[in-house]
Structures are given as C-alpha cells and as structure tokens.
Amino acid sequence: MSNTPNAPWLKYFGDIPEHLDYPQGSMYEAVRKSAEEKKKMNSVAYEFKGKKTNYKTFFNKIDVLGKAYMSIGIEKGDCVTVCMPNTPQGVDTFYALNRIGAIPAMIHPLSAVGEIAFYVKASSSKAVLVVDLFYEKVLEALEQVDYPVKVIVAHIKDELPFPLNMLYPLTLKKKPAPLPKDNKDVIDWADFIAGGRKIKELPATLPKKEDTAVILFSGGTTGTSKGIELTNLNMNALAAQVATNAGFTMEGLRMFSVMPLFHGFGLGVGIHTSLMASGTCIIIPQFTIKTYAQDVKKYKPNVIVGVPTLFEALLRSEGFDFDLSFLRGMFCGGDSLSVELKKKVDTFLKEHNATIQVREGYGTTECVTASCLTPFDTYREGSIGIPLSDTYYAIVNPHNDTELPYGEEGEICICGPTVMKGYLNNAEETASTLRRHKDGNLWLHTGDLGVMDEDGFVYYKQRMKRLIIVSGINVYPSQVENCIDAHPDVLLSCAIGIPDPYKMHVVKAFVVLRQGVEPSDKIKEEIIENCKKNISKYGVPKEIEFRDALPKTLVGKVAYRQLEEEEAAKYEQAKTE
C-alpha cells in the first residue's frame, strides 16, 4: 500500500488486530493447513441432511475429484461452470478444481437457458457440473455454444444417508430425465468418478496467491453481466478477516451454510470462512420457511449468515419455540437491513435467550462479499458498521475521485486485499471500476453512495446506478426491459423494484403498448414466458401494469424514480389500512 489511508474507526477495534497475516498459497492449501495444524482431520468439515464428512474424507474426495476432472481434459487455467444448489458435490468440486489449478465459474442452478449459454461462453468453460434436475436446461443452453462442452450430471441422492437416499426420489414432483445414451459429452457422476482412476498423480505444483481462484458473475457497473475474477488471496483474506473481526473464535463452530454457492456471501463466508477456520458447514440445499425452524433446532448452528429475507423469515416461521443460546454470531448482508427489521430480529433473539444482535455487513462481489461490519459490541442506527482489518473505505466525489469530508455524501470506495483482480476479458470496465487515486492506492469504485461519520462508521444511502435486489440477488432493470421490449406489441417498458414484505423487493414492470394494441392477459403471459427463458427467476416481473404513457425526466428519459415513489407510497398506504 503506497500510503496508509485515514482509518478513524480503529479505536473501535478493541482486541481485533489492525493487520493480519494471510495464507500465501491457494484456497485448498489454506483449508488443509488449518485442519492439519489445528488437529481437526477427524472433525466434521460439513454435514448434509445428517450425513457427516470429516476433513480427512473431504481431502480424499477432493483428490479423487481432481483426478476425475483431469481425466476429462481439465488442466491448469481451464474453466468449469458449476451450476449446483448447495450440495457436497458443489463444495468438493470448488476445492478439487482449485487443487489442480482450474477455475470454477459459479452460477445459479435456476439460471435461464440464455443466461447459462452466456456464462459458459463468457468463461470459455470446457465442462459444466449440474444436478440431474436441471441438466436438460444445460444441454439446451449448450446448443448456443459453438464448441464441445462436457456435462457432468450429479445426483443429490448420492450424498444422502440411508434411508433418505432411498426415499428422496419419491419426494420429487418432477423426475429427472434419463441421461441420453448417444451423447458421449454427457457423463453420469459415477462414471465421471470412475474415469479418474486412470490418472495416477495430481499436479505437483499448486496455484499461487495471485492466480484466479473463482469467477462469480455480477452486473458490474453497466447492467450487463460480467465475470468477476477473484484470486486465492482475495478468498483467503476474506475468510481470515471475517473470522478475526467476528469478535469470537470461529474455530470448530457450526456455520448454517444456506446462502447459495454462486453468491460471494454464501461461498466466501458460508463455506470458505468456516472451512479455513476448521469449522463445520451445515450445507442447506434449499431454504424454505417450513423447514427453517426444524433445521436450526436439529443442527444447532453457532453462526447464521443470510440476506434480510432470511431474517424476516425467522420472525414468520412456525416452530421457533426453543432456546437459541447456542448462537454466537448472526450476520446480514446482500441487501440493506432496515432499522425496523433489525430491531424486530434483535428482540426475537433476546426472547429466545440468544446473547447476540444481528450484525449488518456491506460489500460487493468485486471484493468477494463483506468488507465492512457492525462491531461486536457497538451499533449505530442505520450504519453498516466499520471496515474489516486491512480494509480501507473512502467517500469520494464521484466526478473527480477526491476524498470528501466526514458527513458528506459521495461514492463508497474500497481498498484492501479482497479487491478483485478485475472483470474477465473486460479491460475497459475493469479500468473504470478499479482506479488509482492520488494517494497511489488502487480503489474499488462501488457505484454506491454513502457517508462516513468522524468515527469511521459508514452509512449506505443508495445506488448511483439502477439496481433491484430481490432476496439478496442483483437484478438489472435493463435486462428485464430488454426482454419485455422484445415483444412485438411493446413500445416501451420500465422495470422497478417495489416493496415486498418477504423478499424486500420484487420486480414490477410498467409497459406501454404500440398504438392500436389493446392490453390483454395474453400479452402479459407472453412477456412473462420470454422473461422466464432469458433471465433468472428473480428478474421475472411479479406484476405488469399497462399504461398509456410513462413519466419522463427533463431530458426525456423514463422517470423511474417517480414510479418507485408512487409504488412506495401505495405500499405505505396499504400498511395503514
């Protein structure tokens, strides 16, 4: 670091060190070294539906899988798209690819066909790992890819304990289709593992700290999806920072790993932080309100991480009639936690004998996830907390990058060891997001507006660019509008986020039809169908309202903020009635 930036927050660190020593090698090495040094090889690395896997077995599985990927031609630097819910195969693959120097590109298993095709092409993936329920969608997506891609099909039942593995197929509403016999590029999990037996040795050299370890997808700053290259150091630094700044030891603790693997928060905190601290991940494949209480009661996690939706569900789930004193930490990120929701959750925790508060964090996928966290013992209303060890925040004038005085609103910029390598194959976007300031340091421009008080507490205000967050997942209005505008009868559309009591926000679309076309349910259905094919389920409008015209700004753009204000007022009115 050229010059150490101002850090007024350090007086609130207490016993937490300002600087940390970070693992200098790969993610795989960091997890292995921790387990060996802390003598945790016989401890449980993860638990899935009651089936426990200790660290020794976990590393064996990584070796076996590493050879299996090598057997289908995956080499150092190659990409594999991982299209999986939270399952052992997804976690094992993440570290197996790192072991052989390959790069996992993590994507949502519910991605639309068009999105999957885009992700595979953007990352030049040579293979896709997918769960059996979704493999047909992947094959359909690969028709848009002009080179051969191997598809490895995993089965959830293979990782279940007896008798769940026998009963699981009976619980499915839709049975997975049998694998095609005439397509050699589609490989069943068991055959994939067996194929690895012909590989005698894993690579002798391991990835370096500066090598790309994982690709996560986000919208960047312009709304078109971009691959974010995160290095081994980025991931390892995040895990070390979170474990240290938690204010309690993470070693041996049980993490409720319910946030998805394709999300920086789910992968970086829910999985890697826990494993690097030799803890246990309770892998939850699908979050539902119905099973929430019974899962928490059954597994007794010490740490729960989630988006506001998860904590709102805590208040609405039936069955939370038990003591929660086993909780050591509860972290919220991915979206703003309202002051009201925090108060309700904190009251709920107190009523259930938990001695903690829910702590809000803030970050972006461009720095893995959390980079700022409410301190263990201090809370300021409306604040997202203070930066983590070795991480610096600056609030700058968005027009000239000069740092603003405390209390003035500007763009939130971040500097530290978790800041991404850059956007995949996109030098222009990387250069606009990672900028060297006058102090000689490289700063990540978040595109978010915020304020810092004189003690270093940060307050998030709003995004500089349009973005809708649904259940913690980023939705880019431009992508939704492109899908809607593709309909031949649509003249103009505008997608906004409207308040939702459970998901915090859902998408609502305002649509103006071409002259002479009457609004109809048929047009609505066709718009929805096209959205389902091309964008994630989070972006599919929950509501479509036809209008004769949309409000405009002075320069003739659609005044989306006016529409947002109208909907917010309607929501508040409905709450009082």
Coordinates of C-alpha atoms in Angstrom, one line a residue:
M1 CA 0.0 0.0 0.0
S2 CA 1.5 3.3 -1.1
N3 CA 0.2 5.5 1.7
T4 CA -2.0 4.2 4.5
P5 CA -5.4 5.9 4.2
N6 CA -7.2 7.5 7.1
A7 CA -8.8 5.0 9.5
P8 CA -10.7 6.8 12.2
W9 CA -12.6 3.5 13.0
L10 CA -9.6 1.7 14.5
K11 CA -10.4 2.9 18.0
Y12 CA -13.5 0.6 17.9
F13 CA -11.4 -2.5 17.1
G14 CA -10.8 -3.4 20.7
D15 CA -8.7 -6.6 20.7
I16 CA -9.1 -7.1 16.9
P17 CA -5.7 -6.7 15.1
E18 CA -5.5 -3.9 12.5
H19 CA -3.3 -6.1 10.2
L20 CA -3.4 -9.8 9.6
D21 CA -1.1 -12.4 8.1
Y22 CA -2.7 -14.1 5.1
P23 CA -2.1 -17.5 3.6
Q24 CA 0.3 -17.1 0.7
G25 CA -0.9 -20.0 -1.4
S26 CA -4.1 -21.5 -2.7
M27 CA -7.6 -21.8 -1.1
Y28 CA -7.1 -25.6 -0.9
E29 CA -3.8 -25.2 0.9
A30 CA -5.2 -22.7 3.4
V31 CA -8.0 -25.1 4.4
R32 CA -5.7 -28.2 4.5
K33 CA -3.0 -26.4 6.6
S34 CA -5.6 -25.1 9.1
A35 CA -7.1 -28.6 9.6
E36 CA -3.7 -30.2 10.0
E37 CA -2.3 -27.5 12.3
K38 CA -5.4 -27.5 14.5
K39 CA -5.5 -31.3 14.5
K40 CA -9.0 -31.2 13.1
M41 CA -8.6 -34.0 10.4
N42 CA -11.2 -36.2 12.3
S43 CA -13.6 -33.3 12.9
V44 CA -16.6 -32.7 10.7
A45 CA -15.9 -30.5 7.7
Y46 CA -19.5 -30.5 6.5
E47 CA -22.9 -32.1 7.3
F48 CA -25.6 -32.6 4.6
K49 CA -29.0 -33.9 5.6
G50 CA -27.5 -35.6 8.6
K51 CA -24.6 -37.2 6.8
K52 CA -21.2 -36.1 8.2
T53 CA -18.0 -35.8 6.3
N54 CA -14.8 -35.3 8.3
Y55 CA -11.8 -33.3 7.0
K56 CA -9.7 -36.4 6.2
T57 CA -12.5 -37.8 4.0
F58 CA -13.1 -34.3 2.5
F59 CA -9.5 -34.1 1.3
N60 CA -9.7 -37.6 -0.1
K61 CA -12.8 -36.6 -2.1
I62 CA -11.0 -33.5 -3.4
D63 CA -8.1 -35.7 -4.6
V64 CA -10.5 -38.2 -6.3
L65 CA -12.5 -35.4 -8.0
G66 CA -9.3 -33.6 -9.0
K67 CA -8.3 -36.7 -11.0
A68 CA -11.8 -37.1 -12.4
Y69 CA -11.6 -33.6 -13.8
M70 CA -8.1 -34.2 -15.2
S71 CA -9.4 -37.4 -16.9
I72 CA -11.9 -35.4 -19.0
G73 CA -9.1 -33.0 -20.1
I74 CA -9.4 -30.2 -17.5
E75 CA -6.0 -28.6 -17.0
K76 CA -4.5 -25.6 -15.1
G77 CA -6.2 -22.4 -16.1
D78 CA -9.3 -24.1 -17.6
C79 CA -12.8 -23.1 -16.5
V80 CA -15.6 -25.3 -15.3
T81 CA -19.1 -23.9 -14.9
V82 CA -20.6 -25.1 -11.6
C83 CA -24.4 -25.0 -11.8
M84 CA -25.3 -26.5 -8.5
P85 CA -27.5 -25.9 -5.4
N86 CA -25.7 -26.2 -2.1
T87 CA -24.6 -29.8 -2.1
P88 CA -21.4 -31.7 -1.2
Q89 CA -20.6 -32.3 -4.9
G90 CA -20.6 -28.5 -5.5
V91 CA -18.3 -27.8 -2.5
D92 CA -16.0 -30.7 -3.3
T93 CA -15.7 -29.6 -6.9
F94 CA -14.9 -26.0 -5.9
Y95 CA -11.8 -27.2 -4.0
A96 CA -10.9 -30.0 -6.4
L97 CA -10.7 -27.6 -9.3
N98 CA -8.5 -25.3 -7.1
R99 CA -6.3 -28.3 -6.2
I100 CA -5.5 -28.9 -9.9
G101 CA -5.2 -25.2 -10.8
A102 CA -8.5 -25.0 -12.7
I103 CA -11.1 -22.3 -12.2
P104 CA -14.8 -22.8 -11.1
A105 CA -17.3 -20.4 -12.5
M106 CA -20.2 -20.5 -10.1
I107 CA -23.7 -19.9 -11.4
H108 CA -27.3 -20.1 -10.2
P109 CA -28.8 -23.5 -10.9
L110 CA -32.1 -21.7 -11.7
S111 CA -30.4 -19.6 -14.4
A112 CA -32.4 -19.3 -17.6
V113 CA -31.2 -21.1 -20.7
G114 CA -30.0 -17.9 -22.3
E115 CA -28.0 -17.0 -19.2
I116 CA -26.3 -20.4 -19.0
A117 CA -25.2 -20.1 -22.6
F118 CA -23.8 -16.6 -21.9
Y119 CA -21.9 -17.7 -18.7
V120 CA -20.4 -20.8 -20.4
K121 CA -19.2 -18.7 -23.4
A122 CA -18.0 -15.8 -21.2
S123 CA -15.8 -18.1 -19.1
S124 CA -14.9 -20.4 -22.1
S125 CA -15.8 -23.3 -19.8
K126 CA -14.8 -26.7 -21.0
A127 CA -17.3 -28.5 -18.7
V128 CA -20.4 -27.9 -16.7
L129 CA -21.3 -29.6 -13.4
V130 CA -25.1 -29.7 -13.0
V131 CA -27.6 -31.5 -10.8
D132 CA -29.8 -34.0 -12.6
L133 CA -33.0 -32.0 -12.2
F134 CA -31.5 -29.2 -14.4
Y135 CA -29.2 -31.0 -16.9
E136 CA -31.7 -30.8 -19.8
K137 CA -31.7 -27.0 -19.5
V138 CA -27.9 -27.0 -19.7
L139 CA -28.0 -29.2 -22.9
E140 CA -30.4 -26.7 -24.4
A141 CA -28.1 -23.8 -23.5
L142 CA -25.1 -25.6 -25.0
E143 CA -26.8 -25.6 -28.4
Q144 CA -25.9 -21.9 -28.4
V145 CA -22.2 -22.7 -27.7
D146 CA -20.0 -23.4 -30.8
Y147 CA -17.5 -25.8 -29.2
P148 CA -17.9 -29.1 -27.4
V149 CA -18.6 -28.9 -23.6
K150 CA -18.6 -31.9 -21.3
V151 CA -21.6 -32.1 -18.9
I152 CA -21.2 -33.9 -15.6
V153 CA -24.5 -34.8 -14.0
A154 CA -24.6 -35.2 -10.2
H155 CA -27.4 -36.6 -8.1
I156 CA -28.5 -35.3 -4.7
K157 CA -29.5 -38.8 -3.5
D158 CA -25.8 -40.0 -3.9
E159 CA -24.9 -37.7 -0.9
L160 CA -27.8 -38.6 1.3
P161 CA -27.6 -41.0 4.3
F162 CA -29.7 -44.2 4.4
P163 CA -32.8 -44.3 4.3
L164 CA -33.1 -40.7 2.9
N165 CA -31.2 -41.8 -0.3
M166 CA -33.9 -44.4 -0.9
L167 CA -36.8 -42.1 -0.1
Y168 CA -35.6 -39.0 -1.8
P169 CA -36.7 -39.9 -5.4
L170 CA -40.3 -40.4 -4.1
T171 CA -40.4 -36.8 -2.8
L172 CA -39.7 -35.2 -6.2
K173 CA -42.6 -33.6 -8.0
K174 CA -40.7 -33.9 -11.3
K175 CA -38.4 -36.8 -12.0
P176 CA -35.1 -36.1 -13.7
A177 CA -35.0 -37.3 -17.3
P178 CA -32.7 -40.3 -18.0
L179 CA -29.3 -39.4 -19.5
P180 CA -29.0 -39.6 -23.3
K181 CA -27.2 -42.8 -24.3
D182 CA -26.0 -41.4 -27.6
N183 CA -24.2 -38.3 -26.2
K184 CA -20.6 -39.0 -25.0
D185 CA -20.2 -35.5 -23.7
V186 CA -22.9 -36.2 -21.0
I187 CA -21.3 -38.1 -18.1
D188 CA -23.0 -39.6 -15.1
W189 CA -21.4 -38.8 -11.8
A190 CA -20.5 -42.4 -11.0
D191 CA -18.8 -42.8 -14.4
F192 CA -17.1 -39.5 -14.0
I193 CA -15.5 -40.6 -10.7
A194 CA -14.6 -44.0 -12.1
G195 CA -12.8 -42.3 -15.1
G196 CA -10.5 -40.5 -12.7
R197 CA -8.9 -43.8 -11.6
K198 CA -6.7 -43.8 -14.7
I199 CA -5.0 -40.6 -13.5
K200 CA -2.1 -41.7 -11.3
E201 CA -0.9 -38.3 -9.9
L202 CA -2.3 -34.9 -9.2
P203 CA -0.2 -31.8 -10.2
A204 CA 2.9 -31.3 -8.0
T205 CA 2.5 -27.5 -8.1
L206 CA -0.4 -25.7 -6.6
P207 CA -1.9 -22.3 -7.6
K208 CA -0.3 -19.1 -6.4
K209 CA -2.0 -16.5 -4.3
E210 CA -2.4 -14.1 -7.3
D211 CA -3.9 -16.8 -9.6
T212 CA -7.6 -16.6 -10.4
A213 CA -9.4 -19.0 -8.0
V214 CA -13.0 -18.4 -8.9
I215 CA -15.3 -16.5 -11.3
L216 CA -18.5 -15.1 -9.9
F217 CA -21.0 -13.2 -12.1
S218 CA -22.4 -9.8 -11.4
G219 CA -23.7 -6.8 -13.3
G220 CA -20.6 -4.7 -13.0
T221 CA -21.5 -1.1 -13.3
T222 CA -23.4 -1.1 -16.6
G223 CA -26.0 -3.8 -16.1
T224 CA -24.7 -6.4 -18.5
S225 CA -23.5 -9.5 -16.6
K226 CA -19.7 -9.7 -16.1
G227 CA -17.4 -12.3 -14.7
I228 CA -15.5 -11.2 -11.6
E229 CA -12.1 -12.8 -11.2
L230 CA -11.3 -13.4 -7.6
T231 CA -7.8 -14.7 -6.6
N232 CA -6.8 -17.2 -4.0
L233 CA -5.6 -14.2 -1.9
N234 CA -9.0 -12.5 -2.2
M235 CA -10.8 -15.6 -0.9
N236 CA -8.3 -16.4 1.8
A237 CA -8.1 -12.8 3.0
L238 CA -11.9 -12.6 3.2
A239 CA -12.0 -15.8 5.3
A240 CA -9.2 -14.5 7.7
Q241 CA -10.8 -11.1 8.0
V242 CA -14.3 -12.4 8.8
A243 CA -13.0 -14.9 11.3
T244 CA -10.9 -12.3 13.1
N245 CA -13.4 -9.4 13.0
A246 CA -16.3 -11.6 14.2
G247 CA -15.2 -10.9 17.8
F248 CA -15.3 -14.6 18.7
T249 CA -13.3 -17.6 17.6
M250 CA -14.7 -19.4 14.5
E251 CA -12.6 -22.5 15.2
G252 CA -14.7 -25.6 15.4
L253 CA -18.0 -23.6 15.1
R254 CA -21.0 -24.8 13.1
M255 CA -22.0 -22.5 10.2
F256 CA -25.5 -22.5 8.8
S257 CA -24.5 -22.6 5.1
V258 CA -27.8 -21.7 3.5
M259 CA -26.6 -18.8 1.2
P260 CA -26.0 -20.1 -2.3
L261 CA -22.6 -21.2 -3.6
F262 CA -22.8 -18.8 -6.6
H263 CA -23.1 -15.8 -4.2
G264 CA -19.9 -14.2 -2.8
F265 CA -21.5 -14.2 0.7
G266 CA -22.6 -17.9 0.5
L267 CA -19.3 -19.1 -0.9
G268 CA -16.9 -16.7 0.9
V269 CA -18.4 -16.7 4.3
G270 CA -20.9 -19.6 4.4
I271 CA -18.3 -22.1 3.1
H272 CA -14.7 -20.9 2.8
T273 CA -14.5 -18.8 6.1
S274 CA -15.9 -21.8 8.0
L275 CA -13.6 -24.4 6.5
M276 CA -10.5 -22.2 6.8
A277 CA -11.3 -21.9 10.5
S278 CA -11.7 -25.7 10.7
G279 CA -15.4 -25.3 11.5
T280 CA -18.3 -27.3 10.2
C281 CA -20.6 -26.2 7.3
I282 CA -24.2 -27.3 7.7
I283 CA -25.0 -27.5 4.0
I284 CA -28.6 -26.5 3.3
P285 CA -29.6 -27.2 -0.3
Q286 CA -32.8 -25.2 -0.4
F287 CA -34.1 -22.6 2.1
T288 CA -37.8 -22.8 2.9
I289 CA -39.8 -21.2 5.7
K290 CA -41.4 -24.5 6.5
T291 CA -38.1 -26.3 7.3
Y292 CA -36.2 -23.3 8.7
A293 CA -37.1 -23.8 12.4
Q294 CA -36.6 -27.6 12.3
D295 CA -33.2 -27.2 10.6
V296 CA -32.0 -24.7 13.2
K297 CA -33.3 -26.9 16.0
K298 CA -31.8 -30.1 14.5
Y299 CA -28.3 -28.7 13.6
K300 CA -27.9 -26.0 16.3
P301 CA -25.6 -23.8 14.2
N302 CA -23.4 -21.3 16.0
V303 CA -23.3 -18.8 13.1
I304 CA -26.1 -17.9 10.7
V305 CA -25.4 -15.7 7.7
G306 CA -28.1 -14.5 5.3
V307 CA -29.8 -11.8 3.4
P308 CA -32.7 -9.7 5.1
T309 CA -35.2 -12.2 3.7
L310 CA -33.7 -15.0 5.8
F311 CA -34.1 -12.9 9.0
E312 CA -37.5 -11.7 8.1
A313 CA -38.5 -15.4 7.7
L314 CA -37.1 -16.0 11.2
L315 CA -39.9 -13.9 12.6
R316 CA -42.6 -15.6 10.5
S317 CA -41.5 -19.2 10.7
E318 CA -43.5 -21.5 13.0
G319 CA -41.7 -23.7 15.4
F320 CA -39.1 -21.3 16.8
D321 CA -40.2 -22.2 20.3
F322 CA -36.8 -23.3 21.6
D323 CA -33.7 -21.8 23.2
L324 CA -31.2 -20.1 20.8
S325 CA -28.4 -19.6 23.3
F326 CA -26.1 -21.7 21.1
L327 CA -25.9 -18.8 18.6
R328 CA -22.6 -16.9 18.6
G329 CA -23.0 -14.8 15.5
M330 CA -25.7 -13.6 13.1
F331 CA -24.6 -11.7 10.0
C332 CA -26.8 -10.0 7.5
G333 CA -25.6 -8.8 4.0
G334 CA -26.6 -8.8 0.3
D335 CA -29.2 -6.0 0.8
S336 CA -29.9 -3.2 3.3
L337 CA -31.2 -4.3 6.7
S338 CA -33.9 -1.8 7.7
V339 CA -33.7 -0.3 11.2
E340 CA -37.2 -1.7 11.9
L341 CA -36.3 -5.3 10.9
K342 CA -33.0 -5.2 12.9
K343 CA -35.0 -4.1 16.0
K344 CA -37.5 -7.0 15.5
V345 CA -34.8 -9.6 15.0
D346 CA -32.8 -8.4 18.0
T347 CA -36.0 -8.6 20.1
F348 CA -36.7 -12.1 18.8
L349 CA -33.1 -13.2 19.7
K350 CA -33.4 -11.8 23.2
E351 CA -36.7 -13.5 23.7
H352 CA -35.1 -16.8 22.7
N353 CA -32.1 -16.4 25.1
A354 CA -29.5 -15.5 22.4
T355 CA -26.9 -13.1 23.8
I356 CA -26.2 -11.6 20.4
Q357 CA -27.5 -8.9 18.0
V358 CA -27.9 -9.3 14.2
R359 CA -24.9 -7.6 12.7
E360 CA -25.1 -5.9 9.3
G361 CA -22.3 -6.1 6.8
Y362 CA -21.7 -4.5 3.5
G363 CA -19.7 -5.4 0.4
T364 CA -19.8 -6.2 -3.2
T365 CA -18.9 -9.3 -5.2
E366 CA -16.0 -7.2 -6.6
C367 CA -14.4 -7.6 -3.1
V368 CA -15.9 -11.2 -2.6
T369 CA -18.5 -10.0 -0.1
A370 CA -18.4 -8.3 3.3
S371 CA -15.7 -5.6 3.7
C372 CA -17.5 -3.6 6.4
L373 CA -19.3 -5.0 9.5
T374 CA -21.2 -3.7 12.6
P375 CA -18.7 -4.2 15.5
F376 CA -19.4 -6.9 18.0
D377 CA -20.4 -4.6 20.8
T378 CA -21.3 -1.2 19.2
Y379 CA -24.2 -0.3 17.0
R380 CA -25.1 3.0 15.4
E381 CA -28.6 3.2 14.0
G382 CA -28.7 3.0 10.2
S383 CA -24.9 2.3 9.9
I384 CA -23.4 -0.7 8.0
G385 CA -20.5 -0.7 10.5
I386 CA -16.8 -0.2 10.1
P387 CA -14.2 -1.7 7.7
L388 CA -12.6 -5.0 8.4
S389 CA -8.8 -5.4 9.2
D390 CA -6.6 -4.2 6.4
T391 CA -9.6 -2.8 4.5
Y392 CA -10.0 1.0 4.0
Y393 CA -13.0 3.0 3.0
A394 CA -13.1 6.4 1.4
I395 CA -16.1 8.5 0.4
V396 CA -15.2 10.4 -2.7
N397 CA -16.6 13.0 -5.1
P398 CA -17.9 10.8 -8.0
H399 CA -16.8 13.4 -10.5
N400 CA -13.1 13.7 -9.6
D401 CA -12.2 11.0 -7.1
T402 CA -11.2 13.4 -4.3
E403 CA -12.0 12.4 -0.8
L404 CA -14.9 14.2 0.9
P405 CA -15.0 15.5 4.5
Y406 CA -16.8 13.3 7.1
G407 CA -20.5 13.7 6.9
E408 CA -20.7 14.5 3.2
E409 CA -22.4 12.1 0.8
G410 CA -20.3 10.6 -2.0
E411 CA -19.3 7.3 -3.7
I412 CA -18.1 4.5 -1.4
C413 CA -14.7 3.3 -2.5
I414 CA -12.8 0.3 -1.0
C415 CA -9.1 -0.6 -0.8
G416 CA -7.7 -3.8 0.6
P417 CA -6.6 -7.5 0.0
T418 CA -10.1 -8.7 -1.1
V419 CA -10.5 -6.3 -4.0
M420 CA -10.9 -8.3 -7.2
K421 CA -8.3 -9.0 -9.9
G422 CA -10.7 -7.5 -12.4
Y423 CA -13.6 -8.2 -14.8
L424 CA -13.0 -11.3 -17.0
N425 CA -11.9 -10.2 -20.5
N426 CA -13.1 -6.7 -19.9
A427 CA -10.2 -4.2 -19.5
E428 CA -12.4 -1.1 -20.1
E429 CA -14.9 -2.0 -17.3
T430 CA -12.1 -3.0 -15.0
A431 CA -10.3 0.3 -15.5
S432 CA -13.5 2.3 -14.7
T433 CA -14.1 0.3 -11.5
L434 CA -10.5 -0.1 -10.2
R435 CA -8.8 3.3 -10.1
R436 CA -5.6 4.5 -8.7
H437 CA -6.2 7.6 -6.6
K438 CA -3.8 10.5 -5.8
D439 CA -2.6 8.6 -2.7
G440 CA -1.1 5.9 -5.0
N441 CA -3.5 3.2 -3.9
L442 CA -5.9 1.2 -6.1
W443 CA -9.5 1.8 -5.1
L444 CA -12.6 -0.2 -6.0
H445 CA -15.5 2.2 -7.0
T446 CA -18.7 0.5 -5.8
G447 CA -21.3 2.7 -7.6
D448 CA -23.0 3.1 -4.2
L449 CA -23.5 6.4 -2.4
G450 CA -22.7 6.7 1.3
V451 CA -21.5 8.8 4.2
M452 CA -18.8 8.3 6.8
D453 CA -19.0 9.9 10.2
E454 CA -15.9 11.2 12.0
D455 CA -15.6 7.9 13.9
G456 CA -15.4 6.0 10.7
F457 CA -18.9 4.4 10.8
V458 CA -20.2 4.1 7.3
Y459 CA -23.8 4.7 6.2
Y460 CA -25.1 3.3 2.9
K461 CA -27.5 5.7 1.2
Q462 CA -28.4 4.4 -2.3
R463 CA -27.0 3.1 -5.5
M464 CA -25.7 5.5 -8.1
K465 CA -27.0 3.2 -10.9
R466 CA -30.3 1.4 -11.1
L467 CA -30.4 -2.0 -9.5
I468 CA -33.2 -4.1 -7.9
I469 CA -32.3 -6.5 -5.2
V470 CA -34.7 -9.5 -4.8
S471 CA -33.9 -11.8 -1.9
G472 CA -30.3 -10.6 -2.0
I473 CA -29.9 -11.3 -5.7
N474 CA -29.0 -8.5 -8.1
V475 CA -31.5 -7.8 -10.9
Y476 CA -30.6 -5.3 -13.6
P477 CA -33.6 -3.4 -14.8
S478 CA -32.1 -3.1 -18.3
Q479 CA -32.0 -6.9 -18.7
V480 CA -35.7 -7.1 -17.7
E481 CA -36.7 -4.3 -20.1
N482 CA -34.8 -5.8 -23.0
C483 CA -36.8 -9.0 -22.5
I484 CA -40.1 -7.1 -22.4
D485 CA -39.2 -4.8 -25.3
A486 CA -38.5 -7.9 -27.5
H487 CA -42.3 -8.5 -27.6
P488 CA -43.6 -7.2 -31.0
D489 CA -46.5 -5.3 -29.4
V490 CA -44.4 -3.4 -26.8
L491 CA -43.4 0.2 -27.4
L492 CA -41.7 1.0 -24.1
S493 CA -41.1 -0.6 -20.7
C494 CA -39.7 0.3 -17.3
A495 CA -38.8 -2.2 -14.6
I496 CA -38.5 -1.1 -11.0
G497 CA -38.3 -2.8 -7.6
I498 CA -41.4 -2.5 -5.4
P499 CA -41.5 -3.2 -1.7
D500 CA -42.4 -6.8 -0.7
P501 CA -42.9 -7.9 2.9
Y502 CA -40.9 -11.1 2.4
K503 CA -38.4 -10.7 -0.4
M504 CA -37.8 -7.0 0.5
H505 CA -38.3 -6.1 -3.2
V506 CA -39.9 -7.8 -6.3
V507 CA -39.9 -6.6 -9.9
K508 CA -42.8 -4.7 -11.3
A509 CA -42.9 -3.7 -15.0
F510 CA -44.7 -0.7 -16.5
V511 CA -45.5 -1.4 -20.2
V512 CA -46.6 1.0 -22.9
L513 CA -48.0 -0.9 -26.0
R514 CA -47.8 0.1 -29.6
Q515 CA -50.6 2.3 -31.0
G516 CA -53.7 0.4 -31.7
V517 CA -52.8 -2.6 -29.4
E518 CA -55.1 -3.2 -26.5
P519 CA -53.7 -4.6 -23.2
S520 CA -54.5 -8.2 -22.6
D521 CA -53.7 -11.2 -20.3
K522 CA -52.3 -12.9 -23.4
I523 CA -49.6 -10.2 -23.9
K524 CA -48.8 -10.4 -20.2
E525 CA -48.3 -14.1 -20.4
E526 CA -46.1 -13.9 -23.5
I527 CA -43.9 -11.3 -21.8
I528 CA -43.6 -13.4 -18.6
E529 CA -42.7 -16.5 -20.8
N530 CA -40.0 -14.6 -22.6
C531 CA -38.6 -13.3 -19.3
K532 CA -38.5 -16.9 -17.9
K533 CA -36.5 -18.1 -20.8
N534 CA -33.9 -15.4 -20.8
I535 CA -33.4 -14.0 -17.2
S536 CA -33.3 -15.5 -13.7
K537 CA -36.5 -16.2 -11.9
Y538 CA -35.7 -13.2 -9.6
G539 CA -35.9 -10.8 -12.5
V540 CA -39.2 -12.1 -13.8
P541 CA -41.8 -9.4 -13.1
K542 CA -44.3 -10.3 -10.4
E543 CA -46.6 -7.6 -11.6
I544 CA -47.2 -5.9 -15.0
E545 CA -49.1 -2.7 -15.3
F546 CA -50.1 -1.3 -18.7
R547 CA -50.0 2.4 -19.1
D548 CA -50.7 4.8 -22.0
A549 CA -47.5 6.7 -21.2
L550 CA -44.6 6.7 -18.7
P551 CA -43.4 9.8 -16.8
K552 CA -40.3 11.4 -18.3
T553 CA -37.4 13.5 -16.9
L554 CA -36.5 16.9 -18.4
V555 CA -34.0 15.2 -20.8
G556 CA -36.7 12.8 -22.0
K557 CA -35.6 9.6 -20.1
V558 CA -38.2 7.5 -18.3
A559 CA -38.5 8.9 -14.7
Y560 CA -38.2 5.5 -13.0
R561 CA -37.7 7.2 -9.6
Q562 CA -41.1 8.8 -9.9
L563 CA -42.6 5.3 -10.5
E564 CA -40.7 4.0 -7.5
E565 CA -42.0 6.8 -5.3
E566 CA -45.6 6.1 -6.4
E567 CA -45.3 2.4 -5.6
A568 CA -43.6 3.1 -2.2
A569 CA -46.5 5.5 -1.3
K570 CA -49.1 2.9 -2.3
Y571 CA -47.3 0.3 -0.1
E572 CA -47.2 2.6 2.9
Q573 CA -50.9 3.4 2.4
A574 CA -51.8 -0.3 2.2
K575 CA -50.0 -0.9 5.5
T576 CA -52.0 1.7 7.3
E577 CA -55.4 0.5 6.0

